[in-house]
mmCIF file of C-alpha atoms in Angstrom:
data_model
loop_
_atom_site.group_PDB
_atom_site.id
_atom_site.type_symbol
_atom_site.label_atom_id
_atom_site.label_comp_id
_atom_site.label_asym_id
_atom_site.label_seq_id
_atom_site.Cartn_x
_atom_site.Cartn_y
_atom_site.Cartn_z
ATOM 1 C CA MET A 1 33.844 64.015 10.031
ATOM 2 C CA SER A 2 36.648 61.539 10.782
ATOM 3 C CA GLU A 3 37.189 60.150 14.267
ATOM 4 C CA GLU A 4 40.441 62.103 14.626
ATOM 5 C CA LEU A 5 38.803 65.376 13.595
ATOM 6 C CA LEU A 6 35.871 64.787 15.930
ATOM 7 C CA LYS A 7 38.259 64.075 18.808
ATOM 8 C CA SER A 8 40.180 67.282 18.062
ATOM 9 C CA PHE A 9 36.937 69.265 17.966
ATOM 10 C CA ILE A 10 35.829 67.891 21.347
ATOM 11 C CA LEU A 11 39.180 68.480 23.052
ATOM 12 C CA ASN A 12 39.592 71.969 21.602
ATOM 13 C CA ARG A 13 36.049 72.943 22.584
ATOM 14 C CA ALA A 14 36.620 71.603 26.102
ATOM 15 C CA SER A 15 39.825 73.631 26.398
ATOM 16 C CA GLU A 16 37.869 76.740 25.426
ATOM 17 C CA GLU A 17 35.740 76.171 28.533
ATOM 18 C CA ALA A 18 38.945 76.645 30.597
ATOM 19 C CA PHE A 19 39.384 73.089 31.780
ATOM 20 C CA SER A 20 43.076 72.723 32.588
ATOM 21 C CA ARG A 21 43.349 69.212 31.171
ATOM 22 C CA CYS A 22 41.117 67.237 28.781
ATOM 23 C CA ARG A 23 41.449 63.626 27.627
ATOM 24 C CA ILE A 24 39.450 60.997 25.735
ATOM 25 C CA LEU A 25 38.768 57.638 27.376
ATOM 26 C CA SER A 26 38.269 54.905 24.781
ATOM 27 C CA PRO A 27 37.346 52.132 25.041
ATOM 28 C CA LEU A 28 35.539 52.328 28.363
ATOM 29 C CA PRO A 29 37.425 50.109 30.826
ATOM 30 C CA GLN A 30 35.980 47.464 33.048
ATOM 31 C CA VAL A 31 37.076 48.800 36.420
ATOM 32 C CA PRO A 32 36.555 47.340 39.881
ATOM 33 C CA ARG A 33 33.354 48.582 41.460
ATOM 34 C CA ASN A 34 32.522 49.159 45.110
ATOM 35 C CA SER A 35 29.663 50.588 47.119
ATOM 36 C CA HIS A 36 30.490 54.106 45.927
ATOM 37 C CA CYS A 37 31.187 53.273 42.262
ATOM 38 C CA ASP A 38 28.393 50.983 41.232
ATOM 39 C CA GLU A 39 26.636 52.594 38.276
ATOM 40 C CA ALA A 40 26.714 50.988 34.834
ATOM 41 C CA TYR A 41 27.875 52.953 31.823
ATOM 42 C CA PRO A 42 25.030 54.261 29.603
ATOM 43 C CA ASP A 43 24.049 51.875 26.802
ATOM 44 C CA SER A 44 24.970 54.361 24.071
ATOM 45 C CA ALA A 45 28.407 55.174 25.524
ATOM 46 C CA ARG A 46 31.391 54.196 23.390
ATOM 47 C CA SER A 47 33.921 56.612 24.885
ATOM 48 C CA ALA A 48 34.076 59.513 27.329
ATOM 49 C CA LEU A 49 35.582 62.954 27.709
ATOM 50 C CA LEU A 50 37.374 63.455 31.040
ATOM 51 C CA VAL A 51 38.258 66.967 32.217
ATOM 52 C CA PHE A 52 39.909 68.611 35.222
ATOM 53 C CA LEU A 53 38.790 71.945 36.689
ATOM 54 C CA PRO A 54 41.247 73.470 39.204
ATOM 55 C CA TYR A 55 39.938 75.315 42.235
ATOM 56 C CA ASP A 56 41.104 78.481 43.947
ATOM 57 C CA ARG A 57 42.904 78.221 47.287
ATOM 58 C CA SER A 58 44.034 81.848 47.643
ATOM 59 C CA GLU A 59 42.009 82.343 50.845
ATOM 60 C CA GLY A 60 44.444 80.134 52.713
ATOM 61 C CA GLU A 61 43.479 78.083 55.753
ATOM 62 C CA GLY A 62 39.879 77.771 56.865
ATOM 63 C CA ILE A 63 37.250 75.426 58.253
ATOM 64 C CA ILE A 64 35.970 74.560 54.769
ATOM 65 C CA ALA A 65 38.400 72.895 52.371
ATOM 66 C CA PRO A 66 39.222 74.918 49.219
ATOM 67 C CA PHE A 67 37.438 72.477 46.885
ATOM 68 C CA ALA A 68 34.127 73.227 48.649
ATOM 69 C CA ARG A 69 34.360 77.007 49.085
ATOM 70 C CA SER A 70 32.590 77.494 45.770
ATOM 71 C CA ASN A 71 30.550 74.946 43.830
ATOM 72 C CA TYR A 72 33.148 73.797 41.321
ATOM 73 C CA TYR A 73 31.096 70.675 40.631
ATOM 74 C CA LYS A 74 28.145 72.692 39.306
ATOM 75 C CA GLU A 75 30.520 74.968 37.439
ATOM 76 C CA ALA A 76 32.110 72.017 35.658
ATOM 77 C CA VAL A 77 28.681 70.645 34.709
ATOM 78 C CA SER A 78 27.621 74.069 33.413
ATOM 79 C CA ARG A 79 30.695 74.270 31.188
ATOM 80 C CA LEU A 80 30.166 70.739 29.893
ATOM 81 C CA LYS A 81 26.561 71.587 29.025
ATOM 82 C CA LYS A 82 27.882 74.256 26.671
ATOM 83 C CA LEU A 83 30.102 71.660 25.047
ATOM 84 C CA SER A 84 27.147 69.286 24.774
ATOM 85 C CA THR A 85 25.147 71.941 22.926
ATOM 86 C CA ALA A 86 28.018 72.551 20.501
ATOM 87 C CA LEU A 87 28.518 68.829 19.943
ATOM 88 C CA ARG A 88 24.842 68.200 19.220
ATOM 89 C CA ALA A 89 24.951 70.966 16.632
ATOM 90 C CA LYS A 90 27.998 69.330 15.039
ATOM 91 C CA THR A 91 26.818 65.701 15.090
ATOM 92 C CA LYS A 92 23.664 63.605 15.284
ATOM 93 C CA ALA A 93 24.146 62.898 18.973
ATOM 94 C CA SER A 94 21.131 63.436 21.224
ATOM 95 C CA LYS A 95 21.166 65.059 24.645
ATOM 96 C CA GLY A 96 20.709 61.617 26.213
ATOM 97 C CA ASP A 97 23.770 60.318 24.372
ATOM 98 C CA LEU A 98 25.954 62.986 25.977
ATOM 99 C CA ARG A 99 25.461 62.201 29.642
ATOM 100 C CA ILE A 100 27.470 64.453 31.955
ATOM 101 C CA PHE A 101 28.911 63.190 35.233
ATOM 102 C CA CYS A 102 30.703 64.910 38.107
ATOM 103 C CA ASN A 103 31.100 63.751 41.717
ATOM 104 C CA SER A 104 29.046 60.762 40.602
ATOM 105 C CA ARG A 105 28.774 57.054 41.355
ATOM 106 C CA PHE A 106 30.930 56.260 38.324
ATOM 107 C CA PRO A 107 34.586 55.361 39.074
ATOM 108 C CA GLU A 108 35.805 58.783 38.000
ATOM 109 C CA LYS A 109 39.377 58.603 39.331
ATOM 110 C CA GLU A 110 39.995 55.224 37.697
ATOM 111 C CA MET A 111 38.503 56.466 34.429
ATOM 112 C CA ALA A 112 40.701 59.574 34.594
ATOM 113 C CA TRP A 113 43.818 57.468 35.175
ATOM 114 C CA HIS A 114 43.094 55.193 32.212
ATOM 115 C CA CYS A 115 43.109 58.108 29.746
ATOM 116 C CA GLY A 116 46.045 60.041 31.190
ATOM 117 C CA LEU A 117 44.154 62.862 32.862
ATOM 118 C CA GLY A 118 46.496 62.236 35.784
ATOM 119 C CA ASN A 119 48.093 59.647 38.039
ATOM 120 C CA ILE A 120 46.571 58.127 41.161
ATOM 121 C CA GLY A 121 48.482 59.216 44.258
ATOM 122 C CA LYS A 122 49.096 57.292 47.456
ATOM 123 C CA ASN A 123 46.292 59.300 49.081
ATOM 124 C CA SER A 124 43.957 57.826 46.397
ATOM 125 C CA LEU A 125 43.499 61.212 44.681
ATOM 126 C CA LEU A 126 44.146 62.097 41.040
ATOM 127 C CA LEU A 127 47.384 64.040 40.480
ATOM 128 C CA THR A 128 47.608 66.056 37.264
ATOM 129 C CA PRO A 129 50.904 67.386 35.880
ATOM 130 C CA GLU A 130 49.675 70.987 35.876
ATOM 131 C CA TYR A 131 47.625 71.310 39.073
ATOM 132 C CA GLY A 132 48.487 68.300 41.202
ATOM 133 C CA SER A 133 45.324 67.164 42.973
ATOM 134 C CA LEU A 134 43.909 70.673 43.419
ATOM 135 C CA GLY A 135 40.879 70.364 41.204
ATOM 136 C CA ILE A 136 37.783 68.324 40.470
ATOM 137 C CA ILE A 137 37.098 65.666 37.842
ATOM 138 C CA ALA A 138 34.143 65.806 35.492
ATOM 139 C CA GLY A 139 33.235 64.116 32.250
ATOM 140 C CA MET A 140 30.757 63.356 29.510
ATOM 141 C CA PHE A 141 29.941 60.030 27.903
ATOM 142 C CA LEU A 142 30.135 60.009 24.113
ATOM 143 C CA PRO A 143 28.371 57.772 21.569
ATOM 144 C CA PHE A 144 31.437 57.793 19.316
ATOM 145 C CA ASP A 145 34.253 55.282 18.797
ATOM 146 C CA LEU A 146 37.136 57.730 19.206
ATOM 147 C CA PRO A 147 40.890 57.164 19.524
ATOM 148 C CA GLY A 148 41.654 57.045 23.241
ATOM 149 C CA ASP A 149 44.488 58.637 25.199
ATOM 150 C CA SER A 150 46.993 56.570 27.176
ATOM 151 C CA PRO A 151 47.758 56.528 30.918
ATOM 152 C CA LEU A 152 50.684 58.651 32.087
ATOM 153 C CA GLU A 153 52.144 55.729 34.050
ATOM 154 C CA LYS A 154 51.838 51.962 33.673
ATOM 155 C CA GLU A 155 50.734 51.572 37.294
ATOM 156 C CA TYR A 156 49.053 53.581 40.012
ATOM 157 C CA TYR A 157 51.213 55.543 42.498
ATOM 158 C CA ARG A 158 54.355 55.521 40.308
ATOM 159 C CA GLY A 159 54.405 59.323 40.312
ATOM 160 C CA CYS A 160 54.745 59.382 44.106
ATOM 161 C CA GLY A 161 57.966 57.423 44.215
ATOM 162 C CA SER A 162 59.065 56.765 47.800
ATOM 163 C CA CYS A 163 57.176 59.790 49.197
ATOM 164 C CA SER A 164 54.837 59.062 52.108
ATOM 165 C CA LEU A 165 54.124 62.602 53.336
ATOM 166 C CA CYS A 166 50.365 62.214 52.966
ATOM 167 C CA ARG A 167 50.333 59.102 55.098
ATOM 168 C CA ASP A 168 52.595 60.663 57.720
ATOM 169 C CA ALA A 169 50.576 63.900 57.930
ATOM 170 C CA CYS A 170 47.078 62.426 58.204
ATOM 171 C CA LEU A 171 45.821 63.275 61.697
ATOM 172 C CA ALA A 172 43.429 60.339 61.663
ATOM 173 C CA GLY A 173 45.843 57.723 60.320
ATOM 174 C CA ALA A 174 43.376 57.120 57.486
ATOM 175 C CA VAL A 175 45.961 56.843 54.674
ATOM 176 C CA LYS A 176 47.065 53.225 54.764
ATOM 177 C CA GLU A 177 48.882 51.230 52.125
ATOM 178 C CA GLU A 178 49.390 52.807 48.710
ATOM 179 C CA GLY A 179 46.069 54.204 47.561
ATOM 180 C CA SER A 180 44.145 52.731 50.473
ATOM 181 C CA ILE A 181 41.983 55.026 52.618
ATOM 182 C CA ASN A 182 40.225 53.818 55.759
ATOM 183 C CA LYS A 183 37.028 55.817 55.344
ATOM 184 C CA SER A 184 35.892 55.085 58.861
ATOM 185 C CA LEU A 185 38.864 57.172 60.062
ATOM 186 C CA CYS A 186 39.005 59.837 57.320
ATOM 187 C CA PHE A 187 37.994 63.321 58.538
ATOM 188 C CA GLN A 188 36.510 64.103 55.106
ATOM 189 C CA HIS A 189 34.150 61.140 55.456
ATOM 190 C CA LEU A 190 33.389 61.724 59.138
ATOM 191 C CA SER A 191 32.486 65.373 58.507
ATOM 192 C CA THR A 192 29.243 64.241 56.848
ATOM 193 C CA GLU A 193 28.374 61.293 59.094
ATOM 194 C CA ARG A 194 25.551 61.567 61.651
ATOM 195 C CA GLN A 195 27.377 60.262 64.711
ATOM 196 C CA VAL A 196 29.134 61.354 67.883
ATOM 197 C CA LEU A 197 32.856 61.482 67.173
ATOM 198 C CA SER A 198 35.269 59.732 69.492
ATOM 199 C CA PRO A 199 37.096 61.812 72.127
ATOM 200 C CA GLU A 200 40.370 61.250 70.235
ATOM 201 C CA VAL A 201 38.915 62.585 66.979
ATOM 202 C CA THR A 202 37.022 65.416 68.714
ATOM 203 C CA ALA A 203 40.232 66.673 70.315
ATOM 204 C CA ARG A 204 41.795 67.088 66.831
ATOM 205 C CA TRP A 205 38.698 68.276 64.963
ATOM 206 C CA ASN A 206 38.872 71.705 63.301
ATOM 207 C CA ILE A 207 36.726 71.524 60.147
ATOM 208 C CA LEU A 208 33.166 72.249 59.130
ATOM 209 C CA TYR A 209 33.475 70.297 55.878
ATOM 210 C CA GLY A 210 36.292 68.777 53.862
ATOM 211 C CA CYS A 211 39.799 67.791 54.913
ATOM 212 C CA GLN A 212 42.792 68.934 52.840
ATOM 213 C CA ILE A 213 45.776 67.818 54.947
ATOM 214 C CA CYS A 214 46.978 65.050 52.643
ATOM 215 C CA GLN A 215 46.857 67.507 49.723
ATOM 216 C CA ASP A 216 48.509 70.389 51.578
ATOM 217 C CA VAL A 217 51.656 68.352 52.250
ATOM 218 C CA CYS A 218 51.875 66.794 48.779
ATOM 219 C CA PRO A 219 54.999 68.002 46.907
ATOM 220 C CA GLN A 220 53.033 67.959 43.659
ATOM 221 C CA ASN A 221 50.755 70.691 45.051
ATOM 222 C CA ARG A 222 53.422 73.127 46.246
ATOM 223 C CA LYS A 223 53.949 75.272 43.161
ATOM 224 C CA ILE A 224 50.499 75.372 41.679
ATOM 225 C CA ILE A 225 48.971 78.342 39.884
ATOM 226 C CA PRO A 226 45.668 79.231 41.643
ATOM 227 C CA GLY A 227 42.529 78.067 39.871
ATOM 228 C CA PRO A 228 39.611 80.371 39.055
ATOM 229 C CA ALA A 229 37.737 82.060 41.897
ATOM 230 C CA LEU A 230 33.991 81.432 41.514
ATOM 231 C CA GLU A 231 30.872 83.115 42.854
ATOM 232 C CA ARG A 232 28.733 80.042 42.126
ATOM 233 C CA GLY A 233 27.762 78.483 45.445
ATOM 234 C CA PHE A 234 30.268 80.627 47.349
ATOM 235 C CA LEU A 235 30.816 79.760 51.018
ATOM 236 C CA GLY A 236 34.296 81.088 51.642
ATOM 237 C CA ALA A 237 36.879 79.706 54.026
ATOM 238 C CA ARG A 238 35.133 80.642 57.279
ATOM 239 C CA PRO A 239 31.317 80.732 57.217
ATOM 240 C CA ASP A 240 29.304 81.829 60.260
ATOM 241 C CA LEU A 241 29.535 78.861 62.632
ATOM 242 C CA ARG A 242 27.095 80.225 65.185
ATOM 243 C CA PHE A 243 24.445 80.683 62.508
ATOM 244 C CA ILE A 244 24.932 77.102 61.283
ATOM 245 C CA LEU A 245 24.666 75.797 64.829
ATOM 246 C CA THR A 246 21.614 77.811 65.949
ATOM 247 C CA CYS A 247 19.523 78.493 62.815
ATOM 248 C CA SER A 248 16.306 76.620 62.063
ATOM 249 C CA ASP A 249 16.257 73.565 59.792
ATOM 250 C CA THR A 250 14.527 75.649 57.128
ATOM 251 C CA GLU A 251 17.176 78.365 57.334
ATOM 252 C CA LEU A 252 19.994 75.820 57.143
ATOM 253 C CA LYS A 253 18.426 74.133 54.128
ATOM 254 C CA GLU A 254 18.178 77.490 52.370
ATOM 255 C CA TYR A 255 21.767 78.366 53.314
ATOM 256 C CA ARG A 256 23.058 75.083 51.872
ATOM 257 C CA LYS A 257 21.104 75.355 48.604
ATOM 258 C CA GLY A 258 23.341 75.698 45.559
ATOM 259 C CA THR A 259 26.528 75.133 47.557
ATOM 260 C CA VAL A 260 28.637 72.009 47.960
ATOM 261 C CA LEU A 261 27.021 71.639 51.394
ATOM 262 C CA GLY A 262 23.692 71.119 49.613
ATOM 263 C CA GLN A 263 24.620 67.617 48.463
ATOM 264 C CA ALA A 264 22.102 65.040 49.646
ATOM 265 C CA TRP A 265 24.566 62.846 51.544
ATOM 266 C CA ILE A 266 25.766 65.698 53.797
ATOM 267 C CA ASP A 267 23.811 65.426 57.033
ATOM 268 C CA SER A 268 22.567 68.667 58.628
ATOM 269 C CA VAL A 269 23.090 67.386 62.154
ATOM 270 C CA ALA A 270 26.678 66.469 61.263
ATOM 271 C CA LEU A 271 27.234 70.053 60.096
ATOM 272 C CA ARG A 272 25.813 71.414 63.352
ATOM 273 C CA ARG A 273 28.058 69.012 65.301
ATOM 274 C CA ASN A 274 31.073 70.232 63.341
ATOM 275 C CA ALA A 275 30.104 73.854 63.990
ATOM 276 C CA LEU A 276 29.755 73.154 67.715
ATOM 277 C CA ILE A 277 33.228 71.593 67.924
ATOM 278 C CA CYS A 278 34.846 74.402 65.882
ATOM 279 C CA LEU A 279 33.201 77.103 68.031
ATOM 280 C CA TRP A 280 34.341 75.303 71.172
ATOM 281 C CA ARG A 281 37.869 74.996 69.814
ATOM 282 C CA GLU A 282 38.074 78.698 68.965
ATOM 283 C CA GLY A 283 36.462 79.958 72.172
ATOM 284 C CA SER A 284 37.803 81.126 75.527
ATOM 285 C CA GLU A 285 37.423 78.913 78.593
ATOM 286 C CA GLU A 286 34.256 80.782 79.505
ATOM 287 C CA GLU A 287 32.808 80.488 75.999
ATOM 288 C CA ARG A 288 33.615 76.769 75.924
ATOM 289 C CA GLN A 289 31.776 76.193 79.168
ATOM 290 C CA GLU A 290 28.758 78.125 77.894
ATOM 291 C CA LEU A 291 28.598 75.928 74.791
ATOM 292 C CA VAL A 292 28.825 72.739 76.819
ATOM 293 C CA GLU A 293 26.083 73.928 79.180
ATOM 294 C CA ALA A 294 23.851 74.942 76.268
ATOM 295 C CA TYR A 295 24.061 71.622 74.399
ATOM 296 C CA ARG A 296 24.796 68.760 76.795
ATOM 297 C CA ASN A 297 21.068 68.264 77.362
ATOM 298 C CA SER A 298 20.067 69.018 73.775
ATOM 299 C CA PRO A 299 17.111 66.999 72.408
ATOM 300 C CA GLU A 300 19.352 66.215 69.449
ATOM 301 C CA GLU A 301 21.365 63.245 70.714
ATOM 302 C CA ILE A 302 24.368 63.903 68.470
ATOM 303 C CA LEU A 303 24.797 67.438 69.806
ATOM 304 C CA ALA A 304 24.218 66.334 73.399
ATOM 305 C CA GLY A 305 26.766 63.540 73.098
ATOM 306 C CA THR A 306 29.268 65.882 71.465
ATOM 307 C CA ALA A 307 28.853 68.473 74.232
ATOM 308 C CA GLN A 308 29.426 65.821 76.862
ATOM 309 C CA ILE A 309 32.674 64.777 75.154
ATOM 310 C CA LEU A 310 33.790 68.417 74.837
ATOM 311 C CA GLU A 311 33.378 68.741 78.597
ATOM 312 C CA ARG A 312 36.270 66.350 79.205
ATOM 313 C CA VAL A 313 38.671 66.635 76.239
ATOM 314 C CA ILE A 314 41.625 68.940 75.677
ATOM 315 C CA PRO A 315 42.097 70.276 72.106
ATOM 316 C CA ILE A 316 45.196 69.067 70.292
#
């Protein structure tokens, strides 16, 4: 089979798995690495398939961002496994040759930009022509020298023009210069960190996991067809905060299993802290006082410190 025919087979088969956009990255670029993108490409990799799976946001606002309300990461991997099986039947590639990645330590956004899966926006997220940034990136390394696809723009951020809505809307001021995110300020990052949040951040906090503000205001996300609703790892927009706050560690571990909240880097205490702040924010004056009284002397220092801050802040 020629390289062109093999590429067509891979892209067509990927489209059959309902990925909204599929591209071939070849050759593999040497991209800048940082503490979160530090894994070397597999030795057998000569190219890669990059795909985009849109997520459903029909539930509207909530305390969990739309990308995390079902486990779209696992869904993408499951669909790519089907493609891997078909590709092994078609070629001599082994399972190890066809390594799948999703939400990984590879520089996925940069890889996606290089092959035209989308553009990089000023909020550092990938923007696709069909779905904006409302989806997740996944991919599979390939042991084939295939013709690669080209970037949509010659430089990052060109698709944003003079727009700065994401930077203006960020409650934390985390969106800095074009494509630069101060992670120490970003609510998405802080939602998983085991620490007492500052009074300024606590007063604005209204999420259990995942921040979507910079995406909600993006003009490229305004007229987007909803992605598929999934049962896999379903959490919904508003899970039971009181359960998350008061359940045992064993119960919380079981609750998180198979969901986006089950990822190893998401700290359980951080989730309980988030639940405490959200319950306080939603409660009456009496309910707020009861929460503060219940947790300001908690043996868990993060919850105790959070309760003590809640005692003196006013929600914004």
